[in-house]
Coordinates of C-alpha atoms in Angstrom, one line a residue:
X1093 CA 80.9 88.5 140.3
X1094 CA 80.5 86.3 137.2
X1095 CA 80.2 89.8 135.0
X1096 CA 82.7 91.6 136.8
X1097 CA 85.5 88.8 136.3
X1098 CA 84.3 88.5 132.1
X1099 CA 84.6 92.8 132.3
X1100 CA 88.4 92.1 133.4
X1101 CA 89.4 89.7 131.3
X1102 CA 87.9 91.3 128.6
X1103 CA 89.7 94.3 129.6
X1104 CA 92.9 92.2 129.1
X1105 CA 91.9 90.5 126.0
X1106 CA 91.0 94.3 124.7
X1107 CA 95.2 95.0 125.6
X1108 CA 96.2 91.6 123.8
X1109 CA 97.3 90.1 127.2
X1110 CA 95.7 86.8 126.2
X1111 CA 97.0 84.4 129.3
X1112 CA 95.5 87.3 131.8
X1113 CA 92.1 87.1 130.2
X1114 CA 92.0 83.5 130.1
X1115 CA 92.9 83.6 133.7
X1116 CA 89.7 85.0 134.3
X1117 CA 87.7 84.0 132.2
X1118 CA 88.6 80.4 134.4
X1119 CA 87.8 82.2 137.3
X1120 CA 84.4 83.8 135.9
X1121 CA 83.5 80.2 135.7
X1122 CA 82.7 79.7 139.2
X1123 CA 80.2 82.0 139.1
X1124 CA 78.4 81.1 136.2
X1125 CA 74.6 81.2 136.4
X1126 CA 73.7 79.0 133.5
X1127 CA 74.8 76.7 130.9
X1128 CA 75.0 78.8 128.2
X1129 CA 77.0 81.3 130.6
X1130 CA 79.6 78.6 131.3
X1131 CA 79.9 77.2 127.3
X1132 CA 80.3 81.3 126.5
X1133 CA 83.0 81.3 129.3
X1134 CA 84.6 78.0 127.7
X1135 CA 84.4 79.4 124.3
X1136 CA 86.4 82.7 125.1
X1137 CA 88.9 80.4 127.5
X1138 CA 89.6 78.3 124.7
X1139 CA 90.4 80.9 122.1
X1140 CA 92.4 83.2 124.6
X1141 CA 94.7 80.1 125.5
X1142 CA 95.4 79.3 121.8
X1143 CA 96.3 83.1 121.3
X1144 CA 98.6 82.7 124.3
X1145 CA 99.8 79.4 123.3
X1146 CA 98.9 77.0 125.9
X1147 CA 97.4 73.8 123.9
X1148 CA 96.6 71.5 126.5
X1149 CA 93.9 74.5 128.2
X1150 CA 92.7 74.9 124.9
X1151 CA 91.8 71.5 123.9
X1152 CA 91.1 70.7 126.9
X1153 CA 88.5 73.5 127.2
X1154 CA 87.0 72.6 123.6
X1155 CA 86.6 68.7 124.3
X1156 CA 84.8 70.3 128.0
X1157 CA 82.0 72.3 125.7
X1158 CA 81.8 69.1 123.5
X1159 CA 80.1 67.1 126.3
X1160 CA 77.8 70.0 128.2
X1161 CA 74.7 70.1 128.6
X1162 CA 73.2 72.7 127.0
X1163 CA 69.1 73.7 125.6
X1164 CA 70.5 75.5 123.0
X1165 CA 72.4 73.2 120.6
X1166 CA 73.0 74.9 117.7
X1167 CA 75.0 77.5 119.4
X1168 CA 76.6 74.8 121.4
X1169 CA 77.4 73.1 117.6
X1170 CA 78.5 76.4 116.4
X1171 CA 81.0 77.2 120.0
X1172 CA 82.9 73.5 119.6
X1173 CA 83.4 74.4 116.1
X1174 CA 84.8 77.8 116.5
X1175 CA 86.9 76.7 119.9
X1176 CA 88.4 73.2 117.2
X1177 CA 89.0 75.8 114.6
X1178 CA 91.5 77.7 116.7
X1179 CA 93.2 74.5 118.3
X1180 CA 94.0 73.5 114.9
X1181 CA 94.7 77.3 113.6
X1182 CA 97.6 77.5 116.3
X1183 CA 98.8 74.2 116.8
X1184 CA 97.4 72.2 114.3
X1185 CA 96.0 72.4 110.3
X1186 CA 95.3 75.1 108.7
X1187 CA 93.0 73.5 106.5
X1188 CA 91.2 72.1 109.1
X1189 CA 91.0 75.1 110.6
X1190 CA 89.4 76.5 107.6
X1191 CA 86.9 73.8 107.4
X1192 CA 85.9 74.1 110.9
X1193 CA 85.2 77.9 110.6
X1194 CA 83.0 77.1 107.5
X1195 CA 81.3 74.7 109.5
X1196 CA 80.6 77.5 112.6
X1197 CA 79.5 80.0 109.8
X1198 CA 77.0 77.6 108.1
X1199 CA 75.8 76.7 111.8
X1200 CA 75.1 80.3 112.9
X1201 CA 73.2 81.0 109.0
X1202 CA 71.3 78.0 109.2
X1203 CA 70.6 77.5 113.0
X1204 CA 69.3 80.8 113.7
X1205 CA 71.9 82.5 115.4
X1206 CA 72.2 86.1 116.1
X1207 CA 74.3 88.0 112.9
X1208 CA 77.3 88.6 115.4
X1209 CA 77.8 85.4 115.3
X1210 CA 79.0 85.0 111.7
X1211 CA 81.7 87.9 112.3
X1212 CA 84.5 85.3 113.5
X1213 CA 83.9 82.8 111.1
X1214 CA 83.8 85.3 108.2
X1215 CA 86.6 87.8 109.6
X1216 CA 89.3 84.2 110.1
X1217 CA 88.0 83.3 106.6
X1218 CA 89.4 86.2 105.5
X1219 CA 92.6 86.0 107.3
X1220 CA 93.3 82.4 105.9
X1221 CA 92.8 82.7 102.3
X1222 CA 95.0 86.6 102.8
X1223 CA 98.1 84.3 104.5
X1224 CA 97.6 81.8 101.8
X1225 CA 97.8 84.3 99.0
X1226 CA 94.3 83.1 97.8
X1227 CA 93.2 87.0 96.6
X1228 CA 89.8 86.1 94.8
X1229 CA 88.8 83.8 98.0
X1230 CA 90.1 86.9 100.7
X1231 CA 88.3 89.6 98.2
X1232 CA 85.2 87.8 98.3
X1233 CA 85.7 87.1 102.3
X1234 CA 86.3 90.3 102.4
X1235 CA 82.6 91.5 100.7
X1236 CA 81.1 89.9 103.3
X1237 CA 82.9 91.3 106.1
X1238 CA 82.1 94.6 105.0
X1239 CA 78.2 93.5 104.5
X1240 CA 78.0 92.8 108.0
X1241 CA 80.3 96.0 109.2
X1242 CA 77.9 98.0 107.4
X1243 CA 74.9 96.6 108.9
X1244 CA 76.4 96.9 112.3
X1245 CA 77.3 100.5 111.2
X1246 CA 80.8 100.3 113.3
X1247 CA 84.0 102.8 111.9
X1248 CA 86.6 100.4 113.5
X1249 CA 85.0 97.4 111.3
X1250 CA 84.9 99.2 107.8
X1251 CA 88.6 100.8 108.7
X1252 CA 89.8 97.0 108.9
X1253 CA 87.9 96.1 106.0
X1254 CA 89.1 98.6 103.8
X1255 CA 92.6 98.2 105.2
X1256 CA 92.0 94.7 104.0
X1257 CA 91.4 95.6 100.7
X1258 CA 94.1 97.8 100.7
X1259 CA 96.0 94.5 101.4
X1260 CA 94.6 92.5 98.8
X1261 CA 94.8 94.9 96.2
X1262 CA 98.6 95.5 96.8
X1263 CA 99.1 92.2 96.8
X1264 CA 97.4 92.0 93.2
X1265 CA 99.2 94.6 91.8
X1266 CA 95.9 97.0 91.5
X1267 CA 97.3 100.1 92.3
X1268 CA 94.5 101.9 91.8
X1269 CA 92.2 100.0 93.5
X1270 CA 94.6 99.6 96.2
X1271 CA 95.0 104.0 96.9
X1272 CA 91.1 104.3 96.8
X1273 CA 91.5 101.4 99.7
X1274 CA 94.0 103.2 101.4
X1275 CA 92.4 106.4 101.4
X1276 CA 88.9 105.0 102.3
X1277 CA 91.0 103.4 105.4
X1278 CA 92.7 106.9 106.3
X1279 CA 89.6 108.5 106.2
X1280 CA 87.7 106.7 108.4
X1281 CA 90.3 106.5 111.2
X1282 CA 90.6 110.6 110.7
X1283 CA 86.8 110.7 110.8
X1284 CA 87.2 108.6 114.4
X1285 CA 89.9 110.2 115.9
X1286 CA 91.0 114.0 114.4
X1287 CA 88.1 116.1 113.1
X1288 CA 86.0 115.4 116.3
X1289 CA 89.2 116.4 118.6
X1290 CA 89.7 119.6 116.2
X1291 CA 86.1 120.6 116.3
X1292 CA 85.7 119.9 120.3
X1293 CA 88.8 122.2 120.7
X1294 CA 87.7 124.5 117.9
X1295 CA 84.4 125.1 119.3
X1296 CA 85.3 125.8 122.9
X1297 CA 88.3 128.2 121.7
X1298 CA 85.0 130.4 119.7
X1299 CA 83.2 130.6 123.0
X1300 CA 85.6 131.3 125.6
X1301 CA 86.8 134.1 123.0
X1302 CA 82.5 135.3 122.4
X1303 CA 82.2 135.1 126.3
X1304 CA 85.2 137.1 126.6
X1305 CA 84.0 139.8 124.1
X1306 CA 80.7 139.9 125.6
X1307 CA 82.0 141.3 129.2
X1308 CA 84.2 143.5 127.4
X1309 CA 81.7 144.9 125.5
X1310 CA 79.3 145.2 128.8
X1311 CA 82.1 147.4 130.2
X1312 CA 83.3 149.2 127.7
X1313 CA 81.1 150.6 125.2
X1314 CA 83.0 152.8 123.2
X1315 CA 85.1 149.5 121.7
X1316 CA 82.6 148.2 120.1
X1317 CA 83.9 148.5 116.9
X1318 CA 87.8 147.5 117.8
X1319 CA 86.2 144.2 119.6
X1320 CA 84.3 142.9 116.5
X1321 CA 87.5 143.5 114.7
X1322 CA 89.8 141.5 117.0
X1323 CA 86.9 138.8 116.6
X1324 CA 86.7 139.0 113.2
X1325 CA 90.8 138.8 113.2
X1326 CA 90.8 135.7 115.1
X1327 CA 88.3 134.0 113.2
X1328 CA 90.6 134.5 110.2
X1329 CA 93.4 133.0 111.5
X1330 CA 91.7 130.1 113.0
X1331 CA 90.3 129.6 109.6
X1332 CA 93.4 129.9 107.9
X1333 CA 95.8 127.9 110.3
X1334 CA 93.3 125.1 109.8
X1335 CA 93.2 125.3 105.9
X1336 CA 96.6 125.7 106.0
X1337 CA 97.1 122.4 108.2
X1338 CA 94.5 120.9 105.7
X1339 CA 97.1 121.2 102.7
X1340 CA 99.8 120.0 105.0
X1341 CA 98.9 116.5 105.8
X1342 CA 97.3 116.7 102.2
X1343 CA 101.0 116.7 100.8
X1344 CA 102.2 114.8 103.5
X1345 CA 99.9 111.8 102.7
X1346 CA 100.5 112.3 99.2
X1347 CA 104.2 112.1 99.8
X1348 CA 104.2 108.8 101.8
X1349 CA 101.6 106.8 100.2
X1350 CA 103.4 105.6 97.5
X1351 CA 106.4 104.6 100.0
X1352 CA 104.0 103.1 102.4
X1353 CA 102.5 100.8 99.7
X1354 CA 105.7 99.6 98.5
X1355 CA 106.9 99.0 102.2
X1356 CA 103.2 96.6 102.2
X1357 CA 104.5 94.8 99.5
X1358 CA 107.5 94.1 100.6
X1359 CA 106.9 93.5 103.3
X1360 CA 104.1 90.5 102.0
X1361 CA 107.1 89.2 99.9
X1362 CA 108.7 88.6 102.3
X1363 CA 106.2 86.5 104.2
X1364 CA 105.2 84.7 101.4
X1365 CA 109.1 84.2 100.6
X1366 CA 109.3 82.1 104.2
X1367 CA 106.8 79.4 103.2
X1368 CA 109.2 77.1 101.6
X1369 CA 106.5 74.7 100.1
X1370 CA 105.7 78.0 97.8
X1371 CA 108.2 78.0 94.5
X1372 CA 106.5 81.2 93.0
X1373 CA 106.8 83.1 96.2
X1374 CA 110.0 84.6 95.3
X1375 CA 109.0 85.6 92.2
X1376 CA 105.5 86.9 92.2
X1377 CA 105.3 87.7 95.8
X1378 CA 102.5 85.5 96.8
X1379 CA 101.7 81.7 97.2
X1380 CA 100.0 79.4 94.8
X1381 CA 96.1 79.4 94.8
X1382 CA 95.3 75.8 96.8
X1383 CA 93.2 73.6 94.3
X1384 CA 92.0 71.0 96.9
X1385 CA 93.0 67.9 96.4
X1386 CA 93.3 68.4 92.6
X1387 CA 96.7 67.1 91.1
X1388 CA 99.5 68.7 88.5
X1389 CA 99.8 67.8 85.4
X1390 CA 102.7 66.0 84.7
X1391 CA 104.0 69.6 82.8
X1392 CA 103.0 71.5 86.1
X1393 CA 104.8 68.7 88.1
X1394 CA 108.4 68.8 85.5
X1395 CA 108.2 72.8 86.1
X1396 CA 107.6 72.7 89.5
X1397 CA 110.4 70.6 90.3
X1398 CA 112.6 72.8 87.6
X1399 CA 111.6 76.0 89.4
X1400 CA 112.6 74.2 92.7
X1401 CA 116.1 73.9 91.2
X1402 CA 115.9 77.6 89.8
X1403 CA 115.1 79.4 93.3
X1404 CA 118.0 77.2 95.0
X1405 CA 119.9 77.8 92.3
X1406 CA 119.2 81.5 92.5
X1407 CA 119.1 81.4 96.5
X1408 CA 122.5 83.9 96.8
X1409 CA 121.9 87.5 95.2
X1410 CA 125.4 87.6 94.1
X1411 CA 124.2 84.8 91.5
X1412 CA 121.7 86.9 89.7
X1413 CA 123.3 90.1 90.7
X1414 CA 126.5 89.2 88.2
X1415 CA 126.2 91.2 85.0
X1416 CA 127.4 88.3 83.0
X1417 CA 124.4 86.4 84.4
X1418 CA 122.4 84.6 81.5
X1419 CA 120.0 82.5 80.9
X1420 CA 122.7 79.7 79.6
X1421 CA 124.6 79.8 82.9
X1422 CA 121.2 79.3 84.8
X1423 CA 120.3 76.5 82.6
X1424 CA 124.0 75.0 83.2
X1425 CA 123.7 76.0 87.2
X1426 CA 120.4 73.7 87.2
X1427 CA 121.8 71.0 84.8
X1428 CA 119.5 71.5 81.8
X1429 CA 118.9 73.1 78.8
X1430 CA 118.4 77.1 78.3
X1431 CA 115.0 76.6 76.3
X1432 CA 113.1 74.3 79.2
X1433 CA 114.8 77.1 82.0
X1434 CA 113.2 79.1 79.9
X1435 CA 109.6 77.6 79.3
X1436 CA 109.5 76.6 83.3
X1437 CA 110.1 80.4 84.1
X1438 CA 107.3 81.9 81.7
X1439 CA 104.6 79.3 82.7
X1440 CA 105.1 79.4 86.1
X1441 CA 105.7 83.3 86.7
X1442 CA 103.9 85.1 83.8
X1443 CA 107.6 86.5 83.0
X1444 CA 110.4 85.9 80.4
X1445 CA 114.0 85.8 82.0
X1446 CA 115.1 88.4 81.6
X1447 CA 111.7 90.4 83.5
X1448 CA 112.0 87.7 86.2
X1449 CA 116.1 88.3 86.9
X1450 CA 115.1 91.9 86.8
X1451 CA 112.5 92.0 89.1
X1452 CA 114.6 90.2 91.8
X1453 CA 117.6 92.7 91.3
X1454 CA 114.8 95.0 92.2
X1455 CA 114.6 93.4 95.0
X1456 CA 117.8 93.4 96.2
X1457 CA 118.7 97.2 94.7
X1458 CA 115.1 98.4 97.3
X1459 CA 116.8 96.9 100.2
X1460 CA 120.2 98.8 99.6
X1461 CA 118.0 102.1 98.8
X1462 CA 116.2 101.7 101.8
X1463 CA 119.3 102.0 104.4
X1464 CA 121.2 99.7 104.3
X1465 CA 124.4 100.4 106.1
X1466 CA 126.9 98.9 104.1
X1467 CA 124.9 101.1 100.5
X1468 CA 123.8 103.9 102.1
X1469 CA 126.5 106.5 100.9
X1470 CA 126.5 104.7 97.7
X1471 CA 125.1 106.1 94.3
X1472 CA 122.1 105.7 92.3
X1473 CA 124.6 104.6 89.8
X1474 CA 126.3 102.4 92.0
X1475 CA 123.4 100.9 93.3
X1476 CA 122.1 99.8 89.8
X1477 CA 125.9 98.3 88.7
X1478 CA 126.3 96.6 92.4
X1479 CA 122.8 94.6 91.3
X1480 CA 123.8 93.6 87.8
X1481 CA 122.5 96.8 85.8
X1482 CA 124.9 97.7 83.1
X1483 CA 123.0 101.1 82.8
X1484 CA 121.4 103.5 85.0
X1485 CA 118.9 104.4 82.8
X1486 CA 117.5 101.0 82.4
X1487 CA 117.4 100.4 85.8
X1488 CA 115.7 103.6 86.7
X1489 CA 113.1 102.4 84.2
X1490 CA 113.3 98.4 85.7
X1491 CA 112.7 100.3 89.1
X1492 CA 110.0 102.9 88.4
X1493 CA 107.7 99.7 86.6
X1494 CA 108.3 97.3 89.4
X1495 CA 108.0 99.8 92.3
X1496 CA 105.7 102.5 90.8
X1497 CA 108.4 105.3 91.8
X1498 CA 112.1 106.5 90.6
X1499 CA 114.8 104.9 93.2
X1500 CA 116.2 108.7 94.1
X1501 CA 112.9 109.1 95.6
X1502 CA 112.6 105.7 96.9
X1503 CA 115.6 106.4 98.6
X1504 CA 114.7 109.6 100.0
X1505 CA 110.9 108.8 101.0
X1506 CA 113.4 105.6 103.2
X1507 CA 115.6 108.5 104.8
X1508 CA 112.7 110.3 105.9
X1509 CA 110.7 107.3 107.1
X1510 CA 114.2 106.4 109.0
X1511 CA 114.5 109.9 110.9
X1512 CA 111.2 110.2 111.5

């Protein structure tokens, strides 16, 4: 009973209905045949109920493991501190959170535990320091996580790794690094679910079709010759309908990668854009690199506080949108002078002003290519004047560096994501 109740909830757990599983998961606990069976059951109860939501079953199920009995207390030491970590992921610190998963990783290294145990540290590790924008922390995260997917040889483990990668490096600005990421990630998923299907179906077309020749040829002799021709026939066409769906989803790919990896990073601006406690998130697309409990320089501190007063200032598009926008109005919007505007918005981005107003009219002109109802019958031309541009051709160029791609076919790679 005990096994078939964890089989179910895992079942649900598998489907993402996290209450269900923790449901029974409660209810696997009755039949529980030792203590390690019941601070397993506690441990999964716990972390399904902070998925879910519900607080007060999962602390109450982490203080329960805290005060068991158990012969076996590293892994009870290493349990507490994975079932604290997620209390405080959901509903409490994220920090703390980090520092508790350290503390479960460094208990299943040092205590002996079996290697499994480290993927749930390592993989939340990962997760953290990706939310936080910490890309030399998640890489590195990220090398570990794929040391242990190799060792447990598992496809589904190296696809999320390497989608992980893909992440990080799009978030860097790597293209490079971030396509050989992506295509590592598409590969394995094809090499799990197409090529198998195709060469199951594949195969059992060839022998129906030899079984078939060989009763003809049983009864009729004389077509020998016209049978191995049909064979021969079909075998060509197999071959070339598949090399011909080969180059197919070849361009395909081709066609949408480039969209797909612009989607990613917008779509990670715009998550890094909610955190308002980030002031570079609008304009680098990521959040600041913690530094502990380090403190800013007083210069740090004065443009921190000025580039507060620059994203507020700038928090309306039509503001930066305007073609007469300058850096002397900014400076007069903030209440300052056009040189420390200036200084506060190269330290802290990497960009003069002029890059930095460009790249968020980028912003705005890639929402308006994408669809937007109110632009979508609108002109390239149009687009680039309604976002400040007082040329097309220097916004094509603006576009095509920020984006990697020309805006026509921005727009067009949109439609066809749209319809499709």
């Amino acid at each position: 009973m005990f096994l078939l109740e964890v089989y179910i909830a895992n079942i649900y757990s598998n489907y993402r209905d996290f209450a269900c599983a923790a449901r029974y998961y409660g209810s696997a606990m009755e039949f529980a045949a030792s203590a390690r069976d019941s601070l397993q059951t506690l441990l999964n109860i716990s972390v399904m109920s902070s998925h879910s939501g519900d607080s007060l079953l999962a602390a109450r199920s982490a203080r329960r493991m805290g005060v068991m009995v158990v012969a076996d207390k590293e892994y009870q030491k290493y349990a507490v501190a994975v079932a604290d970590a997620y209390v405080q992921k959901y509903f409490g610190d994220r920090s703390r959170s980090r520092d508790l998963f350290m503390k479960s990783l460094r208990t299943a290294r040092s205590g002996g535990l079996k290697l499994h145990s480290s993927l749930t540290p390592v993989s939340e590790l990962y997760e953290y320091y990706s939310s936080r924008g910490d890309l030399d922390s998640m890489i590195v995260w990220l090398d570990d996580y794929k040391r242990l997917a190799e060792t447990f040889r598992a496809p589904e483990m190296m696809a999320d790794v390497n989608k992980g990668y893909w992440k990080a490096y799009t978030l860097k600005g790597d293209r490079e690094n971030a396509l050989r990421a992506y295509d590592a990630y598409f590969s394995i998923v094809d090499s799990i679910y197409n090529p198998a299907g195709f060469q199951a179906l594949n195969s059992r077309y060839n022998e129906e079709n030899l079984s078939r020749t060989n009763d003809r040829m049983m009864r009729l002799e004389l077509t020998v010759s016209r049978q191995k021709m049909i064979l021969s026939a079909i075998a060509v066409a197999v071959a070339l309908s598949a090399f011909i769906w080969l180059l197919w989803r070849r361009a395909i790919m081709s066609q949408r990668r480039i969209f797909f990896l612009n989607r990613e990073i917008a779509r990670q601006e715009a998550v890094c854009a909610s955190d308002p406690t980030d002031i570079n998130a609008t304009s680098q697309g990521c959040p600041a690199i913690e530094c502990g409990d380090m403190s800013p320089s007083p210069v740090a501190s004065r443009h921190s506080d000025m580039m507060r007063s620059v994203h507020a200032a700038l928090a309306d598009p039509a503001v930066y949108c305007d073609p007469e926008f300058s850096i002397t109005v900014l400076a007069r919007l903030v209440g300052s002078n056009s040189k420390y505007v200036s200084q506060a918005i190269n330290d802290s981005t990497g960009m003069n002003f002029r890059t930095f107003i460009n790249s968020l009219r980028i912003k705005v002109a890639r929402t308006r290519l994408a669809g937007n109802c109110e632009y979508e019958n609108m002109t390239i031309q149009a687009i680039s004047e309604s976002v400040g541009f007082r040329s097309t051709s220097n916004f094509v160029l603006a576009f095509k560096k920020v984006m990697g791609i020309t805006p026509s076919a921005y727009q067009k790679l949109a439609k066809n994501s749209i319809d499709s």
